[in-house]
PDB file of C-alpha atoms in Angstrom:
ATOM      1  CA  MET A   1      31.199  16.110  -4.292  1.00  0.00           C
ATOM      2  CA  ARG A   2      28.136  18.298  -4.027  1.00  0.00           C
ATOM      3  CA  ILE A   3      25.882  18.270  -0.966  1.00  0.00           C
ATOM      4  CA  LEU A   4      22.149  18.800  -0.503  1.00  0.00           C
ATOM      5  CA  ASP A   5      21.696  19.889   3.098  1.00  0.00           C
ATOM      6  CA  THR A   6      18.430  18.373   4.374  1.00  0.00           C
ATOM      7  CA  HIS A   7      18.378  20.185   7.710  1.00  0.00           C
ATOM      8  CA  LEU A   8      18.986  23.934   7.599  1.00  0.00           C
ATOM      9  CA  HIS A   9      17.424  26.228  10.186  1.00  0.00           C
ATOM     10  CA  LEU A  10      17.113  29.929   9.375  1.00  0.00           C
ATOM     11  CA  ILE A  11      16.260  32.297  12.210  1.00  0.00           C
ATOM     12  CA  TYR A  12      14.730  35.724  11.589  1.00  0.00           C
ATOM     13  CA  PRO A  13      13.680  37.180  14.959  1.00  0.00           C
ATOM     14  CA  ASP A  14      12.501  40.374  13.260  1.00  0.00           C
ATOM     15  CA  ARG A  15       9.919  38.370  11.286  1.00  0.00           C
ATOM     16  CA  PHE A  16       8.857  35.443  13.466  1.00  0.00           C
ATOM     17  CA  ASN A  17       8.378  34.529  17.115  1.00  0.00           C
ATOM     18  CA  TYR A  18      10.525  31.679  18.472  1.00  0.00           C
ATOM     19  CA  PRO A  19       9.352  31.044  22.063  1.00  0.00           C
ATOM     20  CA  TRP A  20      12.119  28.537  22.797  1.00  0.00           C
ATOM     21  CA  LEU A  21      14.921  30.937  21.889  1.00  0.00           C
ATOM     22  CA  GLY A  22      14.390  32.988  25.031  1.00  0.00           C
ATOM     23  CA  GLY A  23      16.294  30.344  26.990  1.00  0.00           C
ATOM     24  CA  ASN A  24      19.041  29.810  24.423  1.00  0.00           C
ATOM     25  CA  ALA A  25      21.492  32.692  24.391  1.00  0.00           C
ATOM     26  CA  ALA A  26      23.835  31.021  21.885  1.00  0.00           C
ATOM     27  CA  LEU A  27      21.169  30.922  19.181  1.00  0.00           C
ATOM     28  CA  ASN A  28      18.973  33.880  20.075  1.00  0.00           C
ATOM     29  CA  ARG A  29      20.016  36.149  17.215  1.00  0.00           C
ATOM     30  CA  PRO A  30      19.515  36.316  13.434  1.00  0.00           C
ATOM     31  CA  TRP A  31      20.897  33.390  11.414  1.00  0.00           C
ATOM     32  CA  SER A  32      20.317  34.413   7.832  1.00  0.00           C
ATOM     33  CA  HIS A  33      20.227  32.706   4.469  1.00  0.00           C
ATOM     34  CA  GLY A  34      23.028  34.919   3.201  1.00  0.00           C
ATOM     35  CA  ASP A  35      25.369  34.139   6.081  1.00  0.00           C
ATOM     36  CA  TYR A  36      24.776  30.407   5.727  1.00  0.00           C
ATOM     37  CA  PHE A  37      25.442  30.220   1.999  1.00  0.00           C
ATOM     38  CA  ALA A  38      28.514  32.435   2.296  1.00  0.00           C
ATOM     39  CA  GLU A  39      30.067  29.490   4.156  1.00  0.00           C
ATOM     40  CA  ALA A  40      28.115  26.611   2.614  1.00  0.00           C
ATOM     41  CA  LEU A  41      28.876  27.188  -1.061  1.00  0.00           C
ATOM     42  CA  ALA A  42      32.609  26.962  -0.425  1.00  0.00           C
ATOM     43  CA  LEU A  43      32.003  23.527   1.136  1.00  0.00           C
ATOM     44  CA  GLY A  44      30.127  22.080  -1.813  1.00  0.00           C
ATOM     45  CA  ILE A  45      26.643  22.632  -0.355  1.00  0.00           C
ATOM     46  CA  GLU A  46      24.727  23.798  -3.415  1.00  0.00           C
ATOM     47  CA  SER A  47      21.192  23.791  -1.997  1.00  0.00           C
ATOM     48  CA  ALA A  48      19.281  23.079   1.183  1.00  0.00           C
ATOM     49  CA  LEU A  49      15.958  22.006   2.593  1.00  0.00           C
ATOM     50  CA  HIS A  50      14.756  24.330   5.300  1.00  0.00           C
ATOM     51  CA  MET A  51      13.715  22.619   8.517  1.00  0.00           C
ATOM     52  CA  GLU A  52      11.046  24.354  10.573  1.00  0.00           C
ATOM     53  CA  VAL A  53      12.412  26.130  13.649  1.00  0.00           C
ATOM     54  CA  ASP A  54       9.522  25.589  16.071  1.00  0.00           C
ATOM     55  CA  VAL A  55       8.110  29.060  15.603  1.00  0.00           C
ATOM     56  CA  ALA A  56       4.933  30.094  17.394  1.00  0.00           C
ATOM     57  CA  GLU A  57       1.896  28.385  15.881  1.00  0.00           C
ATOM     58  CA  ALA A  58       0.629  31.658  14.428  1.00  0.00           C
ATOM     59  CA  ASP A  59       3.874  31.963  12.414  1.00  0.00           C
ATOM     60  CA  MET A  60       4.111  28.422  11.052  1.00  0.00           C
ATOM     61  CA  MET A  61       2.663  29.096   7.601  1.00  0.00           C
ATOM     62  CA  GLY A  62       4.449  32.422   7.348  1.00  0.00           C
ATOM     63  CA  GLU A  63       7.813  30.796   8.033  1.00  0.00           C
ATOM     64  CA  THR A  64       7.237  28.199   5.318  1.00  0.00           C
ATOM     65  CA  GLU A  65       6.150  30.734   2.710  1.00  0.00           C
ATOM     66  CA  PHE A  66       9.068  33.040   3.504  1.00  0.00           C
ATOM     67  CA  VAL A  67      11.853  30.449   3.238  1.00  0.00           C
ATOM     68  CA  LEU A  68      10.463  29.046  -0.008  1.00  0.00           C
ATOM     69  CA  GLY A  69      11.115  32.422  -1.594  1.00  0.00           C
ATOM     70  CA  LEU A  70      14.844  32.334  -0.846  1.00  0.00           C
ATOM     71  CA  PRO A  71      17.491  31.325  -3.429  1.00  0.00           C
ATOM     72  CA  ARG A  72      18.951  27.810  -3.237  1.00  0.00           C
ATOM     73  CA  ILE A  73      16.231  26.631  -0.859  1.00  0.00           C
ATOM     74  CA  ALA A  74      15.142  23.483  -2.668  1.00  0.00           C
ATOM     75  CA  GLY A  75      12.199  22.851  -0.384  1.00  0.00           C
ATOM     76  CA  ALA A  76      10.835  23.075   3.130  1.00  0.00           C
ATOM     77  CA  ILE A  77       9.918  20.696   5.908  1.00  0.00           C
ATOM     78  CA  ALA A  78       7.096  22.636   7.525  1.00  0.00           C
ATOM     79  CA  ALA A  79       5.885  22.747  11.111  1.00  0.00           C
ATOM     80  CA  CYS A  80       2.651  20.880  11.808  1.00  0.00           C
ATOM     81  CA  ARG A  81       0.354  19.822  14.639  1.00  0.00           C
ATOM     82  CA  PRO A  82      -0.969  16.272  14.063  1.00  0.00           C
ATOM     83  CA  GLU A  83      -2.577  16.326  17.498  1.00  0.00           C
ATOM     84  CA  HIS A  84      -5.094  18.925  16.268  1.00  0.00           C
ATOM     85  CA  MET A  85      -8.450  18.124  14.698  1.00  0.00           C
ATOM     86  CA  ASN A  86      -7.767  20.526  11.814  1.00  0.00           C
ATOM     87  CA  PHE A  87      -4.513  18.830  10.775  1.00  0.00           C
ATOM     88  CA  VAL A  88      -5.813  17.791   7.355  1.00  0.00           C
ATOM     89  CA  ASP A  89      -6.806  21.385   6.636  1.00  0.00           C
ATOM     90  CA  GLN A  90      -3.285  22.421   7.536  1.00  0.00           C
ATOM     91  CA  ILE A  91      -1.564  19.972   5.212  1.00  0.00           C
ATOM     92  CA  GLU A  92      -4.004  20.790   2.427  1.00  0.00           C
ATOM     93  CA  GLN A  93      -2.885  24.399   2.728  1.00  0.00           C
ATOM     94  CA  LEU A  94       0.765  23.362   2.785  1.00  0.00           C
ATOM     95  CA  SER A  95       0.306  21.164  -0.272  1.00  0.00           C
ATOM     96  CA  GLU A  96      -0.598  24.229  -2.303  1.00  0.00           C
ATOM     97  CA  HIS A  97       3.124  25.022  -2.203  1.00  0.00           C
ATOM     98  CA  ALA A  98       4.917  22.637  -4.560  1.00  0.00           C
ATOM     99  CA  HIS A  99       8.201  22.832  -2.681  1.00  0.00           C
ATOM    100  CA  VAL A 100       6.872  21.738   0.706  1.00  0.00           C
ATOM    101  CA  LYS A 101       8.468  18.289   0.896  1.00  0.00           C
ATOM    102  CA  GLY A 102       7.491  17.146   4.350  1.00  0.00           C
ATOM    103  CA  VAL A 103       6.383  18.145   7.834  1.00  0.00           C
ATOM    104  CA  ARG A 104       7.706  17.903  11.357  1.00  0.00           C
ATOM    105  CA  ARG A 105       6.285  18.073  14.846  1.00  0.00           C
ATOM    106  CA  ILE A 106       8.944  18.458  17.563  1.00  0.00           C
ATOM    107  CA  LEU A 107       8.624  15.366  19.779  1.00  0.00           C
ATOM    108  CA  HIS A 108      11.828  15.256  21.824  1.00  0.00           C
ATOM    109  CA  GLU A 109      10.498  17.948  24.156  1.00  0.00           C
ATOM    110  CA  SER A 110       6.879  16.760  24.110  1.00  0.00           C
ATOM    111  CA  PRO A 111       5.126  14.209  26.344  1.00  0.00           C
ATOM    112  CA  ASP A 112       5.666  10.671  25.072  1.00  0.00           C
ATOM    113  CA  GLU A 113       1.945  10.088  24.706  1.00  0.00           C
ATOM    114  CA  LEU A 114       1.552  12.925  22.175  1.00  0.00           C
ATOM    115  CA  SER A 115       2.757  10.865  19.215  1.00  0.00           C
ATOM    116  CA  GLN A 116       0.957   7.702  20.326  1.00  0.00           C
ATOM    117  CA  SER A 117      -2.615   8.981  20.403  1.00  0.00           C
ATOM    118  CA  ASP A 118      -5.130   7.626  17.922  1.00  0.00           C
ATOM    119  CA  LEU A 119      -5.800  11.129  16.555  1.00  0.00           C
ATOM    120  CA  PHE A 120      -2.097  11.835  15.971  1.00  0.00           C
ATOM    121  CA  ILE A 121      -1.586   8.563  14.144  1.00  0.00           C
ATOM    122  CA  GLU A 122      -4.774   8.831  12.096  1.00  0.00           C
ATOM    123  CA  ASN A 123      -3.749  12.315  11.010  1.00  0.00           C
ATOM    124  CA  ILE A 124      -0.225  11.222  10.090  1.00  0.00           C
ATOM    125  CA  ARG A 125      -1.676   8.507   7.862  1.00  0.00           C
ATOM    126  CA  HIS A 126      -3.005  11.245   5.559  1.00  0.00           C
ATOM    127  CA  LEU A 127       0.490  12.448   4.608  1.00  0.00           C
ATOM    128  CA  PRO A 128       0.997  10.111   1.616  1.00  0.00           C
ATOM    129  CA  ASP A 129      -2.171  11.546   0.066  1.00  0.00           C
ATOM    130  CA  TYR A 130      -0.303  14.850  -0.164  1.00  0.00           C
ATOM    131  CA  ASP A 131       3.103  13.360  -1.044  1.00  0.00           C
ATOM    132  CA  LEU A 132       4.579  14.512   2.260  1.00  0.00           C
ATOM    133  CA  SER A 133       7.045  12.804   4.593  1.00  0.00           C
ATOM    134  CA  PHE A 134       7.400  13.190   8.360  1.00  0.00           C
ATOM    135  CA  ASP A 135      10.661  14.063  10.118  1.00  0.00           C
ATOM    136  CA  LEU A 136      10.984  12.360  13.510  1.00  0.00           C
ATOM    137  CA  CYS A 137      12.900  14.267  16.173  1.00  0.00           C
ATOM    138  CA  LEU A 138      13.194  11.984  19.207  1.00  0.00           C
ATOM    139  CA  ARG A 139      15.632  11.510  22.060  1.00  0.00           C
ATOM    140  CA  ALA A 140      17.565   8.261  22.189  1.00  0.00           C
ATOM    141  CA  ASP A 141      15.369   7.031  25.042  1.00  0.00           C
ATOM    142  CA  GLN A 142      12.259   7.686  22.922  1.00  0.00           C
ATOM    143  CA  LEU A 143      13.211   5.690  19.828  1.00  0.00           C
ATOM    144  CA  HIS A 144      10.692   3.001  20.733  1.00  0.00           C
ATOM    145  CA  LEU A 145       7.995   5.641  20.174  1.00  0.00           C
ATOM    146  CA  GLY A 146       9.245   6.094  16.630  1.00  0.00           C
ATOM    147  CA  VAL A 147       9.084   2.350  16.078  1.00  0.00           C
ATOM    148  CA  ALA A 148       5.462   2.242  17.234  1.00  0.00           C
ATOM    149  CA  LEU A 149       4.496   5.274  15.168  1.00  0.00           C
ATOM    150  CA  ALA A 150       6.143   4.015  11.986  1.00  0.00           C
ATOM    151  CA  GLN A 151       4.573   0.577  12.395  1.00  0.00           C
ATOM    152  CA  ARG A 152       1.090   2.071  12.791  1.00  0.00           C
ATOM    153  CA  ALA A 153       1.546   4.329   9.748  1.00  0.00           C
ATOM    154  CA  PRO A 154       3.377   2.000   7.332  1.00  0.00           C
ATOM    155  CA  ASP A 155       2.607   4.038   4.211  1.00  0.00           C
ATOM    156  CA  VAL A 156       4.278   7.174   5.616  1.00  0.00           C
ATOM    157  CA  THR A 157       7.962   7.854   4.980  1.00  0.00           C
ATOM    158  CA  PHE A 158       9.612   8.860   8.262  1.00  0.00           C
ATOM    159  CA  ILE A 159      13.050  10.482   8.441  1.00  0.00           C
ATOM    160  CA  LEU A 160      14.774  10.023  11.801  1.00  0.00           C
ATOM    161  CA  ASP A 161      16.572  13.277  12.597  1.00  0.00           C
ATOM    162  CA  HIS A 162      19.988  13.584  14.241  1.00  0.00           C
ATOM    163  CA  CYS A 163      20.860   9.888  14.310  1.00  0.00           C
ATOM    164  CA  GLY A 164      18.251   9.463  17.031  1.00  0.00           C
ATOM    165  CA  ASN A 165      20.117  11.895  19.330  1.00  0.00           C
ATOM    166  CA  PRO A 166      22.632   9.605  21.031  1.00  0.00           C
ATOM    167  CA  ASP A 167      23.903  10.772  24.417  1.00  0.00           C
ATOM    168  CA  ILE A 168      27.537  11.005  23.310  1.00  0.00           C
ATOM    169  CA  ASN A 169      28.733  12.921  26.375  1.00  0.00           C
ATOM    170  CA  GLY A 170      26.885  10.632  28.779  1.00  0.00           C
ATOM    171  CA  LEU A 171      25.821   7.078  28.062  1.00  0.00           C
ATOM    172  CA  GLY A 172      27.709   6.876  24.783  1.00  0.00           C
ATOM    173  CA  LEU A 173      26.975   4.163  22.245  1.00  0.00           C
ATOM    174  CA  ASP A 174      24.734   2.016  24.444  1.00  0.00           C
ATOM    175  CA  PRO A 175      21.803   1.590  24.756  1.00  0.00           C
ATOM    176  CA  TRP A 176      21.400   3.930  21.727  1.00  0.00           C
ATOM    177  CA  ARG A 177      23.123   1.437  19.438  1.00  0.00           C
ATOM    178  CA  THR A 178      20.504  -1.273  19.980  1.00  0.00           C
ATOM    179  CA  ALA A 179      17.542   1.127  19.847  1.00  0.00           C
ATOM    180  CA  LEU A 180      18.843   2.672  16.623  1.00  0.00           C
ATOM    181  CA  ALA A 181      19.185  -0.732  14.981  1.00  0.00           C
ATOM    182  CA  GLU A 182      15.610  -1.571  15.974  1.00  0.00           C
ATOM    183  CA  ILE A 183      14.087   1.519  14.389  1.00  0.00           C
ATOM    184  CA  ALA A 184      16.285   1.044  11.305  1.00  0.00           C
ATOM    185  CA  HIS A 185      14.607  -2.339  10.768  1.00  0.00           C
ATOM    186  CA  ILE A 186      11.325  -0.518  10.034  1.00  0.00           C
ATOM    187  CA  PRO A 187      11.331  -0.240   6.226  1.00  0.00           C
ATOM    188  CA  ASN A 188       9.509   3.105   6.047  1.00  0.00           C
ATOM    189  CA  VAL A 189      12.094   4.888   8.242  1.00  0.00           C
ATOM    190  CA  VAL A 190      15.114   6.709   6.791  1.00  0.00           C
ATOM    191  CA  GLY A 191      18.092   7.845   8.874  1.00  0.00           C
ATOM    192  CA  LYS A 192      19.433  11.403   8.845  1.00  0.00           C
ATOM    193  CA  VAL A 193      23.119  11.857   9.647  1.00  0.00           C
ATOM    194  CA  SER A 194      22.922  15.167  11.472  1.00  0.00           C
ATOM    195  CA  GLY A 195      22.847  16.736  14.903  1.00  0.00           C
ATOM    196  CA  LEU A 196      25.605  14.647  16.479  1.00  0.00           C
ATOM    197  CA  VAL A 197      27.911  17.492  17.402  1.00  0.00           C
ATOM    198  CA  ASN A 198      25.243  19.014  19.647  1.00  0.00           C
ATOM    199  CA  HIS A 199      25.829  16.090  22.014  1.00  0.00           C
ATOM    200  CA  CYS A 200      29.615  16.465  22.150  1.00  0.00           C
ATOM    201  CA  ASN A 201      31.944  18.467  24.316  1.00  0.00           C
ATOM    202  CA  PRO A 202      33.844  21.301  22.614  1.00  0.00           C
ATOM    203  CA  GLY A 203      36.903  19.979  20.822  1.00  0.00           C
ATOM    204  CA  TRP A 204      35.099  17.028  19.205  1.00  0.00           C
ATOM    205  CA  THR A 205      36.755  15.466  16.169  1.00  0.00           C
ATOM    206  CA  ALA A 206      35.792  13.176  13.320  1.00  0.00           C
ATOM    207  CA  GLN A 207      36.945  10.263  15.471  1.00  0.00           C
ATOM    208  CA  THR A 208      34.489  11.286  18.192  1.00  0.00           C
ATOM    209  CA  LEU A 209      31.648  11.006  15.701  1.00  0.00           C
ATOM    210  CA  ARG A 210      32.859   8.085  13.596  1.00  0.00           C
ATOM    211  CA  PRO A 211      31.272   5.161  15.535  1.00  0.00           C
ATOM    212  CA  TYR A 212      27.887   6.889  15.512  1.00  0.00           C
ATOM    213  CA  VAL A 213      27.945   7.713  11.803  1.00  0.00           C
ATOM    214  CA  GLU A 214      29.203   4.261  10.902  1.00  0.00           C
ATOM    215  CA  HIS A 215      26.512   2.564  13.001  1.00  0.00           C
ATOM    216  CA  MET A 216      23.864   4.717  11.306  1.00  0.00           C
ATOM    217  CA  ILE A 217      25.027   3.683   7.872  1.00  0.00           C
ATOM    218  CA  GLU A 218      25.434   0.049   8.863  1.00  0.00           C
ATOM    219  CA  SER A 219      21.913  -0.010  10.332  1.00  0.00           C
ATOM    220  CA  PHE A 220      20.068   1.852   7.579  1.00  0.00           C
ATOM    221  CA  SER A 221      22.376   0.994   4.625  1.00  0.00           C
ATOM    222  CA  TRP A 222      23.736   3.501   2.134  1.00  0.00           C
ATOM    223  CA  ASP A 223      20.335   3.580   0.376  1.00  0.00           C
ATOM    224  CA  ARG A 224      18.409   4.894   3.412  1.00  0.00           C
ATOM    225  CA  VAL A 225      20.554   7.691   4.814  1.00  0.00           C
ATOM    226  CA  VAL A 226      20.597  11.429   4.127  1.00  0.00           C
ATOM    227  CA  TRP A 227      22.858  14.215   5.422  1.00  0.00           C
ATOM    228  CA  GLY A 228      21.943  17.402   7.272  1.00  0.00           C
ATOM    229  CA  SER A 229      23.922  20.257   8.781  1.00  0.00           C
ATOM    230  CA  ASP A 230      21.535  21.188  11.605  1.00  0.00           C
ATOM    231  CA  HIS A 231      22.958  24.682  11.201  1.00  0.00           C
ATOM    232  CA  PRO A 232      23.094  26.802  13.339  1.00  0.00           C
ATOM    233  CA  VAL A 233      22.212  24.453  16.227  1.00  0.00           C
ATOM    234  CA  ALA A 234      25.378  22.489  15.407  1.00  0.00           C
ATOM    235  CA  THR A 235      27.479  25.509  16.397  1.00  0.00           C
ATOM    236  CA  VAL A 236      26.494  25.549  20.075  1.00  0.00           C
ATOM    237  CA  THR A 237      29.340  23.230  21.145  1.00  0.00           C
ATOM    238  CA  GLY A 238      31.985  25.374  19.509  1.00  0.00           C
ATOM    239  CA  GLY A 239      32.164  23.829  16.051  1.00  0.00           C
ATOM    240  CA  THR A 240      31.240  25.315  12.697  1.00  0.00           C
ATOM    241  CA  LEU A 241      29.470  24.204   9.557  1.00  0.00           C
ATOM    242  CA  THR A 242      32.915  23.855   7.986  1.00  0.00           C
ATOM    243  CA  ASP A 243      34.023  21.553  10.819  1.00  0.00           C
ATOM    244  CA  TRP A 244      30.991  19.266  10.457  1.00  0.00           C
ATOM    245  CA  VAL A 245      31.347  18.986   6.673  1.00  0.00           C
ATOM    246  CA  ALA A 246      35.072  18.247   7.026  1.00  0.00           C
ATOM    247  CA  ALA A 247      34.359  15.579   9.665  1.00  0.00           C
ATOM    248  CA  THR A 248      31.715  13.965   7.474  1.00  0.00           C
ATOM    249  CA  ARG A 249      34.037  13.801   4.491  1.00  0.00           C
ATOM    250  CA  GLU A 250      36.804  12.344   6.662  1.00  0.00           C
ATOM    251  CA  ILE A 251      34.499   9.638   8.076  1.00  0.00           C
ATOM    252  CA  ILE A 252      33.202   8.523   4.669  1.00  0.00           C
ATOM    253  CA  LYS A 253      36.382   8.963   2.614  1.00  0.00           C
ATOM    254  CA  GLY A 254      36.819   5.190   2.402  1.00  0.00           C
ATOM    255  CA  ALA A 255      33.389   4.708   0.815  1.00  0.00           C
ATOM    256  CA  THR A 256      32.908   4.486  -2.924  1.00  0.00           C
ATOM    257  CA  PRO A 257      31.949   7.630  -4.861  1.00  0.00           C
ATOM    258  CA  ASP A 258      28.506   6.104  -5.408  1.00  0.00           C
ATOM    259  CA  GLU A 259      28.016   5.536  -1.685  1.00  0.00           C
ATOM    260  CA  GLN A 260      29.173   9.037  -0.858  1.00  0.00           C
ATOM    261  CA  ALA A 261      26.786  10.502  -3.433  1.00  0.00           C
ATOM    262  CA  LYS A 262      23.889   8.569  -1.894  1.00  0.00           C
ATOM    263  CA  LEU A 263      24.504  10.066   1.531  1.00  0.00           C
ATOM    264  CA  LEU A 264      25.372  13.590   0.432  1.00  0.00           C
ATOM    265  CA  HIS A 265      22.667  14.259  -2.150  1.00  0.00           C
ATOM    266  CA  ARG A 266      21.218  11.385  -4.169  1.00  0.00           C
ATOM    267  CA  ASN A 267      19.072   9.737  -1.501  1.00  0.00           C
ATOM    268  CA  ALA A 268      17.727  13.103  -0.374  1.00  0.00           C
ATOM    269  CA  GLU A 269      16.700  13.992  -3.910  1.00  0.00           C
ATOM    270  CA  ARG A 270      14.777  10.727  -4.143  1.00  0.00           C
ATOM    271  CA  ILE A 271      13.274  10.629  -0.661  1.00  0.00           C
ATOM    272  CA  TYR A 272      12.284  14.305  -0.420  1.00  0.00           C
ATOM    273  CA  LYS A 273      11.468  14.425  -4.163  1.00  0.00           C
ATOM    274  CA  VAL A 274      13.680  17.417  -4.830  1.00  0.00           C
TER     275      VAL A 274
END
């Protein structure tokens, strides 16, 4: 069954500045479109949405425009700064590109208060006017911030990245399990099954991930989940794109073809309007 990857990162250090990569030796090199699709197409991944890679602010628009010109990139989730007064100008510029499907502001490494300010929330409320969604990247201990944000911007579609980043190697299922269920109760939040392997020790298997994926689907339902590779970040614990796709297919093999299609491509096409 075909897959639409909703969370592909492409890294071009010769084109853009990635300040955070200086402290990440495993990722601090080129990760190209060609290399990704050489592996992805054999796995049934026919297209992808590019997820912003936290480039320097001066490169944000350039990154978006560049990736939208690449084959099989069905759209982009662009970097944004809702804490800035000129946010509406920024999304107006982004909206000139038909294949910008949403925006993201990295929050899991930001102060908690950033996403809770009146300016941030007022700016986010403008997104439906431009047919844009907002990807939420929060740590498991920050999921209550996502609840508050989604409740104060009920007309915005939020996509919770990486299953809410459970601490698989540490705390395990709890208290993530309860916090995840709480944010899943917010009707304008969608869950993205991605980013789990980053929290595992090398040697993880489908069984390592199964309780987290199954709780995501149980909490959000098959109608409100999408799938993402988080490539190449998902490779830092020793796995590959091929490993993550194989694990996903193993975990959901007991689901109906219709349910599998919802997770792997159909929901994403509807939610991101691909």
